PDB file of C-alpha atoms and ligand atoms in Angstrom:
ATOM      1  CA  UNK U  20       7.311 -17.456  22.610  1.00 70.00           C
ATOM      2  CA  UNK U  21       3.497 -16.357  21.515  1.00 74.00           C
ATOM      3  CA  UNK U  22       1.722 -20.097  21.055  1.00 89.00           C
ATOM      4  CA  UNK U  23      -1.672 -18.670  20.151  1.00 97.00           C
ATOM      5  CA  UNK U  24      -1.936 -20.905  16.757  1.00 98.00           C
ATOM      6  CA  UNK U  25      -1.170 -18.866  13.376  1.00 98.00           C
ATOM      7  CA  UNK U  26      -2.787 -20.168   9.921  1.00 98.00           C
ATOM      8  CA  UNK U  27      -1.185 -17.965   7.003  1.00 98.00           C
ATOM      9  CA  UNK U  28      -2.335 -17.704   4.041  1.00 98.00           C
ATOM     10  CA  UNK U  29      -0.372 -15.953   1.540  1.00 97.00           C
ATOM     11  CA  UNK U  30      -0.760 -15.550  -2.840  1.00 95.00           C
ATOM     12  CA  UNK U  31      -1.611 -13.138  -5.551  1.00 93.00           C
ATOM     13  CA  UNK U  32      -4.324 -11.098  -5.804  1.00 88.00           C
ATOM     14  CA  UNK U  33      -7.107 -13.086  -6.774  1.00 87.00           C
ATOM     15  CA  UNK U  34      -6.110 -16.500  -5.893  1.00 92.00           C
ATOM     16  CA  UNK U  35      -9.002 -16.344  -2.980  1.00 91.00           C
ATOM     17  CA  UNK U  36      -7.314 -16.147   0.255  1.00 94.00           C
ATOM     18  CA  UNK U  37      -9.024 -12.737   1.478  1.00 93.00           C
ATOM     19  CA  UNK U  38     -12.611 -15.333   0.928  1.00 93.00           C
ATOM     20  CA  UNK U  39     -10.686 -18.916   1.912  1.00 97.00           C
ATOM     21  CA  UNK U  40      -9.053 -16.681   5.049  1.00 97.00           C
ATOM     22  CA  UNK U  41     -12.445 -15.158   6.426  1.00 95.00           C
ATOM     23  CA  UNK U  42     -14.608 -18.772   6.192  1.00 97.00           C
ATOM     24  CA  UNK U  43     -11.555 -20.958   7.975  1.00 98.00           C
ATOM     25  CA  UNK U  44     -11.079 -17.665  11.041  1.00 97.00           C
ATOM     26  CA  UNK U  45     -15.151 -18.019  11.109  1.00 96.00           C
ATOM     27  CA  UNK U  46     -15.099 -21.916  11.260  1.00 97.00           C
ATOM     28  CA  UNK U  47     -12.313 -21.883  13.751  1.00 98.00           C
ATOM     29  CA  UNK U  48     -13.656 -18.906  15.887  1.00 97.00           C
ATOM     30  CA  UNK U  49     -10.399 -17.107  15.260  1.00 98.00           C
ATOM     31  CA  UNK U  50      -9.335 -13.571  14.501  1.00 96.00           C
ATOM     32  CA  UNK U  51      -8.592 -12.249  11.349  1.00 96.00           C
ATOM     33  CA  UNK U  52      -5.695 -10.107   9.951  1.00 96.00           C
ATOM     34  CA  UNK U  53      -6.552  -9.108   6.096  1.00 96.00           C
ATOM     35  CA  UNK U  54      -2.679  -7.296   6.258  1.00 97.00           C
ATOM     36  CA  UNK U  55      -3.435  -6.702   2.229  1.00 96.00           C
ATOM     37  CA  UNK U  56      -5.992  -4.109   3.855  1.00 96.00           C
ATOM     38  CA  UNK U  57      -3.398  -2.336   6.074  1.00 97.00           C
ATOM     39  CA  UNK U  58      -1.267  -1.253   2.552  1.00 97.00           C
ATOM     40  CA  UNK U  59      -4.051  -0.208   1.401  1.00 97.00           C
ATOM     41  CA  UNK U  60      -5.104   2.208   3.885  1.00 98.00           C
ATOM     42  CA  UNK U  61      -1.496   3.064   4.086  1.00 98.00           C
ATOM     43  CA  UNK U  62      -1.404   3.638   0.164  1.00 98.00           C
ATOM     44  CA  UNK U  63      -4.436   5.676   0.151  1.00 97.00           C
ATOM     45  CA  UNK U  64      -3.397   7.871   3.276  1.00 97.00           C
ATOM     46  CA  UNK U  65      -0.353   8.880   1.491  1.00 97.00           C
ATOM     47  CA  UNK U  66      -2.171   9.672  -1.658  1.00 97.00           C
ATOM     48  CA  UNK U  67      -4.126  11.799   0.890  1.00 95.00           C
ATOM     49  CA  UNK U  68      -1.468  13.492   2.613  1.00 95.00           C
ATOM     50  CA  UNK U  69       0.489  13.839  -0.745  1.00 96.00           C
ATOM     51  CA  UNK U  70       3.378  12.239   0.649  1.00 97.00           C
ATOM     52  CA  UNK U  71       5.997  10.988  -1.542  1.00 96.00           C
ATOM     53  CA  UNK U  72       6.487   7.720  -1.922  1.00 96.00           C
ATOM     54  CA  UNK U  73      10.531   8.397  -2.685  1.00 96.00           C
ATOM     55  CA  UNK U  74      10.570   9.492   0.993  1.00 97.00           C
ATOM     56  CA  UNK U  75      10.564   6.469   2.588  1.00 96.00           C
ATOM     57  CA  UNK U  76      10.752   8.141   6.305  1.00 96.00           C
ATOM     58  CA  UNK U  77       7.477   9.994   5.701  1.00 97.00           C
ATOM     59  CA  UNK U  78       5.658   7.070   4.398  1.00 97.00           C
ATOM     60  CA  UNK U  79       7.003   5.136   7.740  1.00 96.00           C
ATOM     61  CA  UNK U  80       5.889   7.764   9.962  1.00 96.00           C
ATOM     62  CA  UNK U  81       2.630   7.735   8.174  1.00 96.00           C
ATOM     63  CA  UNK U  82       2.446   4.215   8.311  1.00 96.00           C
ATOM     64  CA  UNK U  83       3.585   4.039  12.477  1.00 95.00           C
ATOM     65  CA  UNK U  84       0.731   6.866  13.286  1.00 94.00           C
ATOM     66  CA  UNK U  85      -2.001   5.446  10.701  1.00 94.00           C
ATOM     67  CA  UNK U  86      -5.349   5.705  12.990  1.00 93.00           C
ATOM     68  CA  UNK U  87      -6.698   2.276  11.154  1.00 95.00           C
ATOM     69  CA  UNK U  88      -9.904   0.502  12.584  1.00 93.00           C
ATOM     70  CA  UNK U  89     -11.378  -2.617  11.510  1.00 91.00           C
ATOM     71  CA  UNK U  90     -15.101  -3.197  11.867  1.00 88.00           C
ATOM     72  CA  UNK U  91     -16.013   0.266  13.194  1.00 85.00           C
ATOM     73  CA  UNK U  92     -18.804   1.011  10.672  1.00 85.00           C
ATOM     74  CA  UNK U  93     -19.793  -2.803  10.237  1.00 84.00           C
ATOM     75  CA  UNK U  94     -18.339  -6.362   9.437  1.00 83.00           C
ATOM     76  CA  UNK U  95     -15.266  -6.344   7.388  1.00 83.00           C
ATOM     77  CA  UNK U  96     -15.301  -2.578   7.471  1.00 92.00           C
ATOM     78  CA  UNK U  97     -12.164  -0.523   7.699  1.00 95.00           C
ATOM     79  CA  UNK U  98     -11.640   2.979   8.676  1.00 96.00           C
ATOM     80  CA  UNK U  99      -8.750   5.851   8.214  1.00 95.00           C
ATOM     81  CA  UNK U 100      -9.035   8.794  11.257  1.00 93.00           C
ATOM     82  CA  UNK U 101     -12.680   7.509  11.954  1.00 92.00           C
ATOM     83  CA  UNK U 102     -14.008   7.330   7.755  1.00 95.00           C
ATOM     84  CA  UNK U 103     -15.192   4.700   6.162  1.00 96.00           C
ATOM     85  CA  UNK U 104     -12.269   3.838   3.672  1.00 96.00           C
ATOM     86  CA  UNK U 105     -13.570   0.183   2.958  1.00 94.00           C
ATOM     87  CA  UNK U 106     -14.432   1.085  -0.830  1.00 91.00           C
ATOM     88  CA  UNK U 107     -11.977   3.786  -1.265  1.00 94.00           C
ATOM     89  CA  UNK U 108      -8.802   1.130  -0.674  1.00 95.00           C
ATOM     90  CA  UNK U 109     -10.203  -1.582  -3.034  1.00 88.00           C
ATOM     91  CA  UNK U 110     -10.409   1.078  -6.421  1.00 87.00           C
ATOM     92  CA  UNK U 111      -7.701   0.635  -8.600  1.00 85.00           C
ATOM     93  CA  UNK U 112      -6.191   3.583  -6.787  1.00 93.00           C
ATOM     94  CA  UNK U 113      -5.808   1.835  -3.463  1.00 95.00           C
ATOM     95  CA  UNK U 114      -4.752  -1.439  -4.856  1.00 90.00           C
ATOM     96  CA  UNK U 115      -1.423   0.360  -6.997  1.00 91.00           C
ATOM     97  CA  UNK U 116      -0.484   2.779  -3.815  1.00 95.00           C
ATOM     98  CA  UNK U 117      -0.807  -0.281  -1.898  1.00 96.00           C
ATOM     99  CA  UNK U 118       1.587  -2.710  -4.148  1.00 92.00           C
ATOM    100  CA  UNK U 119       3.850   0.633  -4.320  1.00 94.00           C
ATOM    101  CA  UNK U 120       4.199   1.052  -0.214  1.00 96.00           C
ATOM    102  CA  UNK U 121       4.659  -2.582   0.181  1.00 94.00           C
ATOM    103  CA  UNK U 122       7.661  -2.127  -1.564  1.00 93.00           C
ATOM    104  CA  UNK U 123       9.309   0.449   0.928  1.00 95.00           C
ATOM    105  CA  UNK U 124      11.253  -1.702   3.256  1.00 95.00           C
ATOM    106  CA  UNK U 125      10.490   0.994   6.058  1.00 96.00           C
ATOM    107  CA  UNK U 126       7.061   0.694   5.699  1.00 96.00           C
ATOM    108  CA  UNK U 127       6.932  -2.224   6.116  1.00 96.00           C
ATOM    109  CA  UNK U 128       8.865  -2.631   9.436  1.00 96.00           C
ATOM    110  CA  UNK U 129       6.492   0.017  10.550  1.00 96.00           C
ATOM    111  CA  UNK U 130       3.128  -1.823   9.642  1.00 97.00           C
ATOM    112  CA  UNK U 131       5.152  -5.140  11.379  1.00 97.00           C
ATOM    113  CA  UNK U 132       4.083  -5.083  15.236  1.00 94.00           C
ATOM    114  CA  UNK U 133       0.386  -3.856  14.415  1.00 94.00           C
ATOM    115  CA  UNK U 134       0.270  -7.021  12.120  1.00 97.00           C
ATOM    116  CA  UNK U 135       1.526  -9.438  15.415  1.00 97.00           C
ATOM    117  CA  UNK U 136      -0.494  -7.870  17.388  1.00 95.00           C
ATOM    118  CA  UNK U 137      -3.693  -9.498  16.193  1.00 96.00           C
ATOM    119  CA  UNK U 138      -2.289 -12.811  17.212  1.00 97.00           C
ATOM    120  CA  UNK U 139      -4.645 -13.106  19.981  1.00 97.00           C
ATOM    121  CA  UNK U 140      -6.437 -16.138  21.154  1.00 97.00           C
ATOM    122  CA  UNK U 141      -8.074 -18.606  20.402  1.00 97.00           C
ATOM    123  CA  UNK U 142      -6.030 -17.887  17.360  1.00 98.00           C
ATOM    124  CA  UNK U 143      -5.284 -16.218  13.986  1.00 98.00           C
ATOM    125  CA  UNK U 144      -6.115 -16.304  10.570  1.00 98.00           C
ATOM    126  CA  UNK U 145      -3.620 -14.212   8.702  1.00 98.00           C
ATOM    127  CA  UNK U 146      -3.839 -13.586   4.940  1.00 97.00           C
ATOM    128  CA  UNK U 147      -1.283 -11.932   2.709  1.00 96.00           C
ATOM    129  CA  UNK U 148       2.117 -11.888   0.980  1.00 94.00           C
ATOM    130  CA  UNK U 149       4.233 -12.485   3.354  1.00 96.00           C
ATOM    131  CA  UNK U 150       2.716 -14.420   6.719  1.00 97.00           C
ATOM    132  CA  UNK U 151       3.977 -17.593   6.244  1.00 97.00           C
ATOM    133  CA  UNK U 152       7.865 -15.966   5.124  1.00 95.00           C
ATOM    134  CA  UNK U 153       8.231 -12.524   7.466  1.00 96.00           C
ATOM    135  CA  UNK U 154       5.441 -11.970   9.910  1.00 97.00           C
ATOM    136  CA  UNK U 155       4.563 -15.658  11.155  1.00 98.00           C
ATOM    137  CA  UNK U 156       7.449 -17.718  10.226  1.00 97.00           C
ATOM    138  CA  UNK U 157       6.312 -19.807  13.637  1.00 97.00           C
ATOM    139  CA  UNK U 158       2.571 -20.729  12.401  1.00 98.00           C
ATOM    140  CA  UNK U 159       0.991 -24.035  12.889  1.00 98.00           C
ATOM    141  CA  UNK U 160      -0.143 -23.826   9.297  1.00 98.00           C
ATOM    142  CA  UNK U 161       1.090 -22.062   6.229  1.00 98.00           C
ATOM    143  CA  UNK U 162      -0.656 -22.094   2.732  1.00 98.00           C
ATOM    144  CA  UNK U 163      -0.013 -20.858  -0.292  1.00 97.00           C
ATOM    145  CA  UNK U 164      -2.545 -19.967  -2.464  1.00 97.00           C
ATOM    146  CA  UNK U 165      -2.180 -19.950  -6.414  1.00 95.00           C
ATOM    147  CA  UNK U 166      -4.520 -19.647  -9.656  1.00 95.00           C
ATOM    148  CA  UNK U 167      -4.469 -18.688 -13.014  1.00 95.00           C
ATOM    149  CA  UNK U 168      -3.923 -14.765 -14.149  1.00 95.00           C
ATOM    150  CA  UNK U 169      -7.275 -14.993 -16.524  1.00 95.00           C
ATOM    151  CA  UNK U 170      -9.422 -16.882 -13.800  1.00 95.00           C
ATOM    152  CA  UNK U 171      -7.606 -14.390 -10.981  1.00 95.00           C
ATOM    153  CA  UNK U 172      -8.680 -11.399 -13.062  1.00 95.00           C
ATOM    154  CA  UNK U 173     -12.030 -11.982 -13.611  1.00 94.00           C
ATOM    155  CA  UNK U 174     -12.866 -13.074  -9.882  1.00 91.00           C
ATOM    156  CA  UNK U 175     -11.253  -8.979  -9.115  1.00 88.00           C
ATOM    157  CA  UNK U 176     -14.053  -7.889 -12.050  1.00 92.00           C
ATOM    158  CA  UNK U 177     -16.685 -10.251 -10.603  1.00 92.00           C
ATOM    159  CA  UNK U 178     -16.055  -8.709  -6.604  1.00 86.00           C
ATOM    160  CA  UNK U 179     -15.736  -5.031  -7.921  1.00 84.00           C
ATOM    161  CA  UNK U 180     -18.877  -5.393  -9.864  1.00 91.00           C
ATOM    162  CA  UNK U 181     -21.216  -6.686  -7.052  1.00 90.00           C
ATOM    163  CA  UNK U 182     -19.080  -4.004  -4.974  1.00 83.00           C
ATOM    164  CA  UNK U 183     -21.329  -1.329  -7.353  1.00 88.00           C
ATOM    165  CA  UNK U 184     -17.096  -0.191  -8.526  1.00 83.00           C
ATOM    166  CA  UNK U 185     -16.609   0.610 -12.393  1.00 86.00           C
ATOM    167  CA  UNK U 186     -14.066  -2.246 -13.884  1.00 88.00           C
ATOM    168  CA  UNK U 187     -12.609  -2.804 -17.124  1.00 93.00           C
ATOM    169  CA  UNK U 188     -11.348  -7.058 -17.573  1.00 95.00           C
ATOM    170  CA  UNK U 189      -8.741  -6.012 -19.793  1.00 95.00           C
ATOM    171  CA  UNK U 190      -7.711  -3.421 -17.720  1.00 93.00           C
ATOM    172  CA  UNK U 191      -8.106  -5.491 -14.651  1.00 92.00           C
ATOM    173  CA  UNK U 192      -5.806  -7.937 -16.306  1.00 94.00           C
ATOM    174  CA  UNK U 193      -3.038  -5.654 -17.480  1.00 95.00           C
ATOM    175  CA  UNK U 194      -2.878  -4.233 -13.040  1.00 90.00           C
ATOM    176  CA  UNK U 195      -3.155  -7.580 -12.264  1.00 92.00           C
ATOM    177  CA  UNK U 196       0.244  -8.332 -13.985  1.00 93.00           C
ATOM    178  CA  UNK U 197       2.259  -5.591 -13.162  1.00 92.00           C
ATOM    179  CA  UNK U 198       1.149  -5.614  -9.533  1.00 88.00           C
ATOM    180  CA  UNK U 199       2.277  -9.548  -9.665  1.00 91.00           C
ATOM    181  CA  UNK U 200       5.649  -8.401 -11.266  1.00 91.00           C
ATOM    182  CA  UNK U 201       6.082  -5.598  -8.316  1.00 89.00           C
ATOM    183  CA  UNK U 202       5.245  -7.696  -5.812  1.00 88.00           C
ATOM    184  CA  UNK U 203       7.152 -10.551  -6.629  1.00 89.00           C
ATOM    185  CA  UNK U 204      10.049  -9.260  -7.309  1.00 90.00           C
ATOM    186  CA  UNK U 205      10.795  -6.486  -4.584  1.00 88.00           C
ATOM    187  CA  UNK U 206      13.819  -7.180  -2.760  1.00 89.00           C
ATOM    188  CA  UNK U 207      11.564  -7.048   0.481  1.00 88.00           C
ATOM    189  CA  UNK U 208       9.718  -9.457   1.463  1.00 86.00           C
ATOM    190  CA  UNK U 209       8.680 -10.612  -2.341  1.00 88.00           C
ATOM    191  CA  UNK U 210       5.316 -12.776  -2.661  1.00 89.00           C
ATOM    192  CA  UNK U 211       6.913 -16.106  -2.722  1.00 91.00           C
ATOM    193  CA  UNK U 212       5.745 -19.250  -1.302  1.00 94.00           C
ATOM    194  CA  UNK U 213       7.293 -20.228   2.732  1.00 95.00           C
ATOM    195  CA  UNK U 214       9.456 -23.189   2.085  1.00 96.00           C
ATOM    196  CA  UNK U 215       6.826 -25.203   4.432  1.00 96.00           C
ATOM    197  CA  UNK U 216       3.948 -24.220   2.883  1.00 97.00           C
ATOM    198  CA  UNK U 217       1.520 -25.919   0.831  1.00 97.00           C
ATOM    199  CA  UNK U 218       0.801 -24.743  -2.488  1.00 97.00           C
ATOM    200  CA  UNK U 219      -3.147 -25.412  -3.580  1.00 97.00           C
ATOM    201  CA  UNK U 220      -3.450 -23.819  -7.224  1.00 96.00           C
ATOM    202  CA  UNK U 221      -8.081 -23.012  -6.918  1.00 96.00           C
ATOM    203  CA  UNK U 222      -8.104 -22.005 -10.350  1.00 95.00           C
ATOM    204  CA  UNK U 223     -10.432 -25.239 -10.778  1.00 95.00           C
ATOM    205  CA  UNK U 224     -11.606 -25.150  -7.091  1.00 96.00           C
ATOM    206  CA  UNK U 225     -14.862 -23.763  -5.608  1.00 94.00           C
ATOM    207  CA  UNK U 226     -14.376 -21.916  -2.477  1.00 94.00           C
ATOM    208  CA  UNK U 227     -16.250 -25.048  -0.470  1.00 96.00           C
ATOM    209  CA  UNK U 228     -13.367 -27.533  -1.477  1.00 97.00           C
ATOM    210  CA  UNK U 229     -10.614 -25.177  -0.915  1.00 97.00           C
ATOM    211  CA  UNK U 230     -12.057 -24.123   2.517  1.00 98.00           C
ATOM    212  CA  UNK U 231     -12.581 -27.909   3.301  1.00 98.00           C
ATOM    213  CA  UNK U 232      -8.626 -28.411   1.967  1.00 98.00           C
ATOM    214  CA  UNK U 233      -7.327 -26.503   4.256  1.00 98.00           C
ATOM    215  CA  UNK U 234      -9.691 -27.228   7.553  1.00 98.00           C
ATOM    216  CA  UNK U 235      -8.024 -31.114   6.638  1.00 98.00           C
ATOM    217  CA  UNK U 236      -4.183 -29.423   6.521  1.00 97.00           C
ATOM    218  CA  UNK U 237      -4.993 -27.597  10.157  1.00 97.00           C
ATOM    219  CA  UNK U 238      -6.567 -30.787  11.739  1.00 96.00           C
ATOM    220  CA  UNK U 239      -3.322 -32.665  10.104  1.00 94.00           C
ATOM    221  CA  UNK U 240      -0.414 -30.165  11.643  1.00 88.00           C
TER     222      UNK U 240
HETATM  223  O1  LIG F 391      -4.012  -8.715  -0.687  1.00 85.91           O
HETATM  224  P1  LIG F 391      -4.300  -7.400  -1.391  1.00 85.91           P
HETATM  225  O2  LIG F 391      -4.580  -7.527  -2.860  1.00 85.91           O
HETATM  226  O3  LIG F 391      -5.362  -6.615  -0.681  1.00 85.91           O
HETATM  227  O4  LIG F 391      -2.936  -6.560  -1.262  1.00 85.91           O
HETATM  228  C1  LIG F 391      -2.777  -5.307  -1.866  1.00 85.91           C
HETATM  229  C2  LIG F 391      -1.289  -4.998  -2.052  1.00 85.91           C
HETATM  230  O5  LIG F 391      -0.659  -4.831  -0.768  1.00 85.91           O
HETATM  231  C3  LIG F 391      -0.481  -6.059  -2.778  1.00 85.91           C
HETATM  232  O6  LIG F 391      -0.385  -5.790  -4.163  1.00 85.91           O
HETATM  233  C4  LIG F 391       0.887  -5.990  -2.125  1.00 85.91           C
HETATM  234  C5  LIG F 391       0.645  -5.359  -0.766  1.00 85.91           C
HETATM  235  N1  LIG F 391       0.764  -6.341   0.323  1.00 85.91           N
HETATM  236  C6  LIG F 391       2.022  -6.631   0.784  1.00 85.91           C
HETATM  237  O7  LIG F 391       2.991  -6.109   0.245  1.00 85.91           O
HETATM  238  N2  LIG F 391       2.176  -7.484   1.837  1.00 85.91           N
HETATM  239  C7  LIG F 391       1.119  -8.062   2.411  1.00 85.91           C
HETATM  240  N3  LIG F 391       1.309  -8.877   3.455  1.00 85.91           N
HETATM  241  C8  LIG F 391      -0.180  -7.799   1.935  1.00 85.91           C
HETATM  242  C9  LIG F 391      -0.333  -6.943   0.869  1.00 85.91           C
END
């Protein structure tokens, strides 16, 4: 049994756990997994190779021989066969190819083992849709992140924007839905809350208290 200590935080897009995720693993000194990052680069590599997503055995394959490295070209970076991809996987683009992969069962059994194997110690932040449910059922901590569609959609425009990326808040609002409808209710894996996990809705919340929230829930497990 791995004991290195797991916090998972899973929720929409926009609810804040890609920001709440990277200030707890820096408080803590742990690692980070942003697994929302690993669709994506898996979405836009198919797009690349012009794989279809209806075959679900060449999106695995893709997905089991992805050459995917965090940090190479600077903090929070992420690169595809050695290139930058860190903008390309957060355009519109990368965020539907990404929802659409992570609804391919076999893709995501293939992206599985390279998500545990960031479980390293001291220990692991892990942010997502399913850490708390499917890859870290055992961890010491599992939160749930929620907010409101409108307030979730404009943080996305607000990111994109300082980002220097074209976005649209209307537009931004319509994705937003229909990416919470696919990934909700897939058959695999859906985005659903762990049973032991504590819901904090931050639609109200500033980053600080949330952050703060959840450092008091890890010293409390
Ligand atoms: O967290 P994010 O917005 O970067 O995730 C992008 C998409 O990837 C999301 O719409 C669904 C998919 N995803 C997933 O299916 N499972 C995860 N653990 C993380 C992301």
């Amino acid at each position: 049994m791995n004991k290195v200590p797991v916090i998972a935080i899973d929720g929409p897009s926009g609810s804040g756990k890609g920001t709440i995720a990277s200030r707890i693993a820096e408080t803590l000194g742990f690692s980070l997994l942003d697994s929302g990052a690993l669709y994506r680069v898996l979405g836009i590599a198919c797009h690349r190779h012009n794989t279809a997503l209806s075959d679900s055995s060449a999106v695995a394959s893709l997905a089991r021989n992805l050459d995917i490295q965090f940090g190479l070209s600077g903090e929070g970076s992420v690169s595809l066969d050695g290139e930058d991809v860190s903008l390309a996987i957060r355009t519109d683009l990368g965020s539907d190819m990404a929802s659409k992969v992570g609804a391919i069962e076999a893709a995501r059994e293939a992206l599985f083992q390279r998500q545990l194997d960031f479980r390293v110690a001291p220990g692991l932040v892990a942010d997502g849709r399913d850490m708390g449910t499917t890859v870290f059922p055992d961890a010491a901590l599992k939160i749930f992140l929620t907010a409101s569609l409108e307030a979730r959609a404009e943080r996305r425009y607000k990111q994109l924007i300082a980002k220097g990326i074209d976005a649209i808040l209307p537009a931004l609002l319509r994705d937003l839905k229909e990416r919470d409808r696919r990934d909700s209710e897939r058959t695999v894996s859906p985005l659903k809350p762990a049973e032991d996990a504590i819901v904090i809705d931050t639609t109200d919340l500033t980053i600080e208290t949330v952050v703060k929230k959840v450092l008091e829930c890890y010293s409390a497990a």
